[in-house]
Amino acid sequence: MPRMVVVVVVVVVVVVVVVVVVVVVVVVV
């Protein structure tokens, strides 16, 4: 895989994880 594709995939995964954590925190709190 080209480097740019790897970078984009990593960024997307990080954003999804952050969104999930924020949603869980909002729902729990």
Short mmCIF file of C-alpha atoms in Angstrom, two decimals:
data_model
loop_
_atom_site.label_atom_id
_atom_site.label_comp_id
_atom_site.label_asym_id
_atom_site.label_seq_id
_atom_site.Cartn_x
_atom_site.Cartn_y
_atom_site.Cartn_z
CA MET A 1 0.00 0.00 0.00
CA PRO A 2 1.22 3.52 -0.70
CA ARG A 3 2.18 5.65 2.26
CA MET A 4 -0.68 8.13 1.71
CA VAL A 5 -3.26 5.33 1.88
CA VAL A 6 -1.78 4.11 5.17
CA VAL A 7 -1.84 7.66 6.58
CA VAL A 8 -5.47 8.18 5.51
CA VAL A 9 -6.54 4.83 7.02
CA VAL A 10 -4.78 5.62 10.32
CA VAL A 11 -6.39 9.09 10.48
CA VAL A 12 -9.85 7.65 9.77
CA VAL A 13 -9.42 4.96 12.45
CA VAL A 14 -8.25 7.55 15.01
CA VAL A 15 -11.20 9.85 14.20
CA VAL A 16 -13.68 6.97 14.52
CA VAL A 17 -12.18 5.90 17.87
CA VAL A 18 -12.33 9.49 19.19
CA VAL A 19 -15.97 9.87 18.08
CA VAL A 20 -16.92 6.56 19.72
CA VAL A 21 -15.18 7.56 22.98
CA VAL A 22 -16.93 10.96 22.99
CA VAL A 23 -20.33 9.34 22.36
CA VAL A 24 -19.76 6.79 25.14
CA VAL A 25 -18.68 9.53 27.57
CA VAL A 26 -21.73 11.67 26.68
CA VAL A 27 -24.10 8.70 27.08
CA VAL A 28 -22.52 7.55 30.36
CA VAL A 29 -22.23 11.07 31.83
#
